[in-house]
PDB file of C-alpha atoms in Angstrom:
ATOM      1  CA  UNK A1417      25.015  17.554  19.224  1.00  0.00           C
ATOM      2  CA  UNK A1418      21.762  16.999  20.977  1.00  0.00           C
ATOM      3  CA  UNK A1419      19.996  19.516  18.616  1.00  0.00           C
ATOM      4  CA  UNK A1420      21.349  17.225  15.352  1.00  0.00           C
ATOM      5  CA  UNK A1421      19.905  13.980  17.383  1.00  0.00           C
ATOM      6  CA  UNK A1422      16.366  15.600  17.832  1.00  0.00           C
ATOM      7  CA  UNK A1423      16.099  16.731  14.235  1.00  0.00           C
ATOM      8  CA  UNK A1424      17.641  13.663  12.956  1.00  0.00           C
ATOM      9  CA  UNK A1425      14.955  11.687  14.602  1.00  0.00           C
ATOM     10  CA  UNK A1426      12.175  14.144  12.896  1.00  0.00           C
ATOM     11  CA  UNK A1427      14.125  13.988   9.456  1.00  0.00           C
ATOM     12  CA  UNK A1428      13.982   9.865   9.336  1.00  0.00           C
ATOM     13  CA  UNK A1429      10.547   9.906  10.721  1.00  0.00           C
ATOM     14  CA  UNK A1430       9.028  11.987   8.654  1.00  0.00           C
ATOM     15  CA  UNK A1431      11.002  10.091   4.740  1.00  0.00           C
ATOM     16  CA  UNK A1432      10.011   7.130   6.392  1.00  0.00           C
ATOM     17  CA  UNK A1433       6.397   8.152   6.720  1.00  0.00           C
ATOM     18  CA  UNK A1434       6.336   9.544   2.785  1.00  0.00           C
ATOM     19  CA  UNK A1435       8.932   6.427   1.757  1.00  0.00           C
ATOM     20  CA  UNK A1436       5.052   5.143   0.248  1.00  0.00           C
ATOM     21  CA  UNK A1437       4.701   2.123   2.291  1.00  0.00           C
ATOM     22  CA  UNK A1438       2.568   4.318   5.410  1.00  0.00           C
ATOM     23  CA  UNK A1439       0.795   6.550   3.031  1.00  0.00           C
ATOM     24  CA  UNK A1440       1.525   5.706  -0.842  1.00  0.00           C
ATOM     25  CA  UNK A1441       1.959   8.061  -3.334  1.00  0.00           C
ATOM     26  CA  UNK A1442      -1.639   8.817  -4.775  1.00  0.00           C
ATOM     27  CA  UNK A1443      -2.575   9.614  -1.070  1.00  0.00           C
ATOM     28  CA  UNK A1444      -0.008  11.912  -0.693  1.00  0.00           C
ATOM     29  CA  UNK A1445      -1.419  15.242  -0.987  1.00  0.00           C
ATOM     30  CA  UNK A1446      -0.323  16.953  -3.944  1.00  0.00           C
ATOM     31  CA  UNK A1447       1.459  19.720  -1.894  1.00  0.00           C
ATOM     32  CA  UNK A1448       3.721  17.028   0.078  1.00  0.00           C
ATOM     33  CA  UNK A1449       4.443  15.099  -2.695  1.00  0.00           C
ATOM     34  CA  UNK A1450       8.165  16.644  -3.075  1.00  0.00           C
ATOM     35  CA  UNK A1451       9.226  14.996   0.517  1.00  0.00           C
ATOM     36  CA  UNK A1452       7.750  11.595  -1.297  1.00  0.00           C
ATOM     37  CA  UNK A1453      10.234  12.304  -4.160  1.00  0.00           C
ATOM     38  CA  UNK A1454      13.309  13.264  -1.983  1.00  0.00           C
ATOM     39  CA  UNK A1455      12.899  10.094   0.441  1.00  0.00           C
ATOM     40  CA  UNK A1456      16.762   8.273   0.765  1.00  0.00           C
ATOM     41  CA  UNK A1457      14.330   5.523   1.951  1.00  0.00           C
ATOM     42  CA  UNK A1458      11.680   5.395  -0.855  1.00  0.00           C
ATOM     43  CA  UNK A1459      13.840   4.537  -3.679  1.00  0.00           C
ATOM     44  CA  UNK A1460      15.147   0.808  -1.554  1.00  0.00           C
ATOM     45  CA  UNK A1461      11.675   0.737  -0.689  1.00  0.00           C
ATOM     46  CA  UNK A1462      10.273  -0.115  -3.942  1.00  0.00           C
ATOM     47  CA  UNK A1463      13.713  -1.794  -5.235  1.00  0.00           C
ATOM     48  CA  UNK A1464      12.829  -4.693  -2.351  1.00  0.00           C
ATOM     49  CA  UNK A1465       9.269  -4.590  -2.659  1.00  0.00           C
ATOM     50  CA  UNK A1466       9.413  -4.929  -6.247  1.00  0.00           C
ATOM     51  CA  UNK A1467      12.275  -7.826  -5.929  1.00  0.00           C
ATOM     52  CA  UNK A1468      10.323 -10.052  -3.712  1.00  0.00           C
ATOM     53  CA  UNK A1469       6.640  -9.720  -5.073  1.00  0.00           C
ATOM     54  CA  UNK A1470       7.105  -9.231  -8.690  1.00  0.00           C
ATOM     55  CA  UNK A1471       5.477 -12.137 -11.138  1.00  0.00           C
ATOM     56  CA  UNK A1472       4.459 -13.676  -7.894  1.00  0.00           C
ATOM     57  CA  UNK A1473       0.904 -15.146  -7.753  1.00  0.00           C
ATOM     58  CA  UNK A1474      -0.996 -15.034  -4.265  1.00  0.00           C
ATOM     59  CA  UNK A1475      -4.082 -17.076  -3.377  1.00  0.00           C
ATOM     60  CA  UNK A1476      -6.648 -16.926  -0.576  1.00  0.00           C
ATOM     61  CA  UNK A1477      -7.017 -20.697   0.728  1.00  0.00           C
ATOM     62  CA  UNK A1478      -9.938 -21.236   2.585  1.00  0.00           C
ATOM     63  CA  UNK A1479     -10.695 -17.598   2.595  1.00  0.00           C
ATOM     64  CA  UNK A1480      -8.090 -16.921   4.454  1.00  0.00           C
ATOM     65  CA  UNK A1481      -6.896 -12.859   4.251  1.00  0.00           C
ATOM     66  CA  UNK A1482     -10.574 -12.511   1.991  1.00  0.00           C
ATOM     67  CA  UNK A1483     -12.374  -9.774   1.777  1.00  0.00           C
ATOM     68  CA  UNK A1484     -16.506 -10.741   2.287  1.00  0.00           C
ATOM     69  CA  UNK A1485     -18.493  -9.239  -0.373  1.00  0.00           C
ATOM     70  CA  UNK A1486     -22.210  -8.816  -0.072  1.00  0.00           C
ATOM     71  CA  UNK A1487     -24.575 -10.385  -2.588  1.00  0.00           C
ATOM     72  CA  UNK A1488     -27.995  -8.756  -2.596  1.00  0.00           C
ATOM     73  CA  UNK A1489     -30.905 -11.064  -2.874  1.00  0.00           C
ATOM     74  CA  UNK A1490     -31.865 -10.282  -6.370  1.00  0.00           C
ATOM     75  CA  UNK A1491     -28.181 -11.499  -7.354  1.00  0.00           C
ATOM     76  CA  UNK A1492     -27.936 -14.704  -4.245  1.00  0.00           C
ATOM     77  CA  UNK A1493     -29.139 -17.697  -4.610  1.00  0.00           C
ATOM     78  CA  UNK A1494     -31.255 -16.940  -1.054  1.00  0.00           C
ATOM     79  CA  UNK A1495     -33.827 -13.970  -0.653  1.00  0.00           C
ATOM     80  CA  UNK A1496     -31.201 -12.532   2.011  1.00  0.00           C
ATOM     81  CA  UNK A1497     -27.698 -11.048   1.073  1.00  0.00           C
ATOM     82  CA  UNK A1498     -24.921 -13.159   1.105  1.00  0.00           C
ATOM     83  CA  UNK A1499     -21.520 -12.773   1.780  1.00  0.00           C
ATOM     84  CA  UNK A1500     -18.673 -14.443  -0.511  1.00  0.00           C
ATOM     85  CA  UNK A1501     -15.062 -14.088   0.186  1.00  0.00           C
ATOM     86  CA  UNK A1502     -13.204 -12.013  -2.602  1.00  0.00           C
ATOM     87  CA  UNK A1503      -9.711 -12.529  -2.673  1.00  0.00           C
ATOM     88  CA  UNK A1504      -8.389  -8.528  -3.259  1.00  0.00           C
ATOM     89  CA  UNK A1505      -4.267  -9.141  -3.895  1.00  0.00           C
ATOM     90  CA  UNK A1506      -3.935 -12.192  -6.806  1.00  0.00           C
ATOM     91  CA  UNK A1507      -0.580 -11.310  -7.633  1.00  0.00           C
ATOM     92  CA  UNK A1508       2.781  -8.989  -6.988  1.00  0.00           C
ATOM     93  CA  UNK A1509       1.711  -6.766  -9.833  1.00  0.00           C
ATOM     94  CA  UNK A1510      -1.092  -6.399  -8.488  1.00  0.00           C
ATOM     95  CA  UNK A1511      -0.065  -5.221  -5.217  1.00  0.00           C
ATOM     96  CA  UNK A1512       2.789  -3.003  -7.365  1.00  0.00           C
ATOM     97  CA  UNK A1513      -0.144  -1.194  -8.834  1.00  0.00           C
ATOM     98  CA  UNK A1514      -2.121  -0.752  -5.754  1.00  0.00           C
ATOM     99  CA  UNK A1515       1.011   0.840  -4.040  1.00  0.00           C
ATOM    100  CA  UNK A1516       1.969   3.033  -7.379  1.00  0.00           C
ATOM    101  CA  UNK A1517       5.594   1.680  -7.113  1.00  0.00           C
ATOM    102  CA  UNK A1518       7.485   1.045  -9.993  1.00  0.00           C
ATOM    103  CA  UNK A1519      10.894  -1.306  -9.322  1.00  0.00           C
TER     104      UNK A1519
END
């Protein structure tokens, strides 16, 4: 009984880790990719990911979750580089994409 607890612990651990949430599936090197595809927890994974961001629109107010973006002098207004925010995520289908799910 304790041996089934030990190896049960391992077993969720590890189809949590290739559910693609903690590493998603085009960083899953090619010869793991089978555990990503057996997963019990990848398949409600992307059915509730999908569900709650899917034709959702996201916005950065006040640069807020941005991502700065340097702007070499030739390109800036100023003869130093400037950084503007860049808002990376502008919609659930975006974020979809970036995580290779498909709900």
């Amino acid at each position: 009984c304790e041996m089934a607890q030990a190896f049960s612990g391992l077993f969720v651990a590890l189809f949590s880790l290739f559910a693609g949430f903690m590493i998603t599936r085009p960083n899953i090197p090619d010869y793991w990719i089978w555990m990503h595809y057996i997963s019990f927890m990848r398949y409600p994974l992307e059915a509730l990911v999908g569900n709650e961001v899917q034709g959702l629109n996201f916005t950065c107010p006040h640069a807020q979750g941005s991502v700065y973006i340097p702007i070499p002098p030739p390109f800036s207004t100023k003869h130093t580089t400037v950084f503007k925010p860049f808002c990376p995520i502008t919609s659930g289908d975006v974020l979809l994409k970036i995580l290779d799910m498909n709900p």
